[in-house]
Amino acid sequence: MDSPIRTVLGPDGMHMEQEFGTMRWDVMTGEMSTVFGAPGDGLRMVTRPNGETVTEQQVGNVRFSPDRGTETIF
C-alpha cells in the first residue's frame, strides 16, 4: 500500500517524503532512496542517492540510521 506524504524531523531539519514500493522520495529535493524491507520488519537496508547503503531501524514513529541519526516521523 502506498503511504501518504509525511513530515520528517531530523538533525538536519525538516523535510517531507513519500514511500511507494521500494522507493523513498524526498519531496523537498526530489532525491530517491531504495528501501529493502517493510517498516514492521524493524531493520531495513536503504541505498541513498549517493550510492551509500545503510541499515535503518524504525521503532514506532522514530527512525535511526548511522548517517542521519535519529529522525521523528509525523
Short mmCIF file of C-alpha atoms in Angstrom, two decimals:
data_model
loop_
_atom_site.label_atom_id
_atom_site.label_comp_id
_atom_site.label_asym_id
_atom_site.label_seq_id
_atom_site.Cartn_x
_atom_site.Cartn_y
_atom_site.Cartn_z
CA MET A 1 0.00 0.00 0.00
CA ASP A 2 1.30 3.45 -0.85
CA SER A 3 1.98 5.82 2.02
CA PRO A 4 0.85 9.44 2.15
CA ILE A 5 3.39 12.24 2.15
CA ARG A 6 4.78 12.57 5.66
CA THR A 7 6.87 15.11 7.52
CA VAL A 8 10.22 14.00 8.97
CA LEU A 9 12.15 15.98 11.60
CA GLY A 10 15.84 15.14 11.93
CA PRO A 11 19.17 16.67 12.96
CA ASP A 12 19.44 18.41 9.57
CA GLY A 13 15.98 19.99 9.82
CA MET A 14 12.57 19.08 8.47
CA HIS A 15 11.67 17.51 5.13
CA MET A 16 8.74 15.76 3.50
CA GLU A 17 8.90 12.29 1.98
CA GLN A 18 6.75 9.57 0.49
CA GLU A 19 7.41 5.83 0.19
CA PHE A 20 5.95 3.73 -2.58
CA GLY A 21 7.09 0.21 -3.31
CA THR A 22 10.82 0.07 -2.60
CA MET A 23 11.37 3.78 -3.28
CA ARG A 24 11.51 6.67 -0.79
CA TRP A 25 11.07 10.05 -2.46
CA ASP A 26 12.23 13.25 -0.73
CA VAL A 27 9.60 15.79 -1.81
CA MET A 28 11.86 18.74 -1.00
CA THR A 29 14.92 17.69 -3.04
CA GLY A 30 13.44 15.15 -5.47
CA GLU A 31 16.06 12.55 -4.46
CA MET A 32 15.10 8.87 -4.39
CA SER A 33 16.39 6.21 -1.99
CA THR A 34 15.85 2.47 -2.40
CA VAL A 35 14.43 0.74 0.69
CA PHE A 36 14.52 -3.04 1.22
CA GLY A 37 12.27 -4.45 3.95
CA ALA A 38 8.89 -3.47 5.37
CA PRO A 39 8.59 -0.84 8.14
CA GLY A 40 7.30 -3.50 10.54
CA ASP A 41 10.41 -5.66 9.99
CA GLY A 42 12.48 -3.50 12.33
CA LEU A 43 15.70 -3.32 10.31
CA ARG A 44 15.76 -2.14 6.70
CA MET A 45 18.54 -1.61 4.18
CA VAL A 46 18.49 1.80 2.49
CA THR A 47 20.56 2.81 -0.53
CA ARG A 48 20.92 6.61 -0.61
CA PRO A 49 21.10 8.66 -3.84
CA ASN A 50 24.91 8.91 -3.47
CA GLY A 51 25.19 5.09 -3.56
CA GLU A 52 25.82 4.64 0.17
CA THR A 53 23.94 1.71 1.77
CA VAL A 54 22.98 1.89 5.45
CA THR A 55 20.97 -0.17 7.90
CA GLU A 56 17.99 1.69 9.30
CA GLN A 57 15.79 0.81 12.27
CA GLN A 58 12.32 2.19 12.88
CA VAL A 59 10.52 1.88 16.22
CA GLY A 60 7.09 3.48 16.20
CA ASN A 61 7.50 6.93 14.67
CA VAL A 62 11.24 7.18 15.40
CA ARG A 63 13.80 6.14 12.77
CA PHE A 64 17.52 5.55 13.48
CA SER A 65 20.30 5.39 10.88
CA PRO A 66 24.08 5.81 11.22
CA ASP A 67 24.31 8.55 8.57
CA ARG A 68 21.28 10.67 9.56
CA GLY A 69 20.98 9.91 13.27
CA THR A 70 17.52 9.99 14.86
CA GLU A 71 14.53 11.18 12.83
CA THR A 72 10.93 11.59 14.03
CA ILE A 73 8.16 10.83 11.54
CA PHE A 74 4.89 12.79 11.80
#
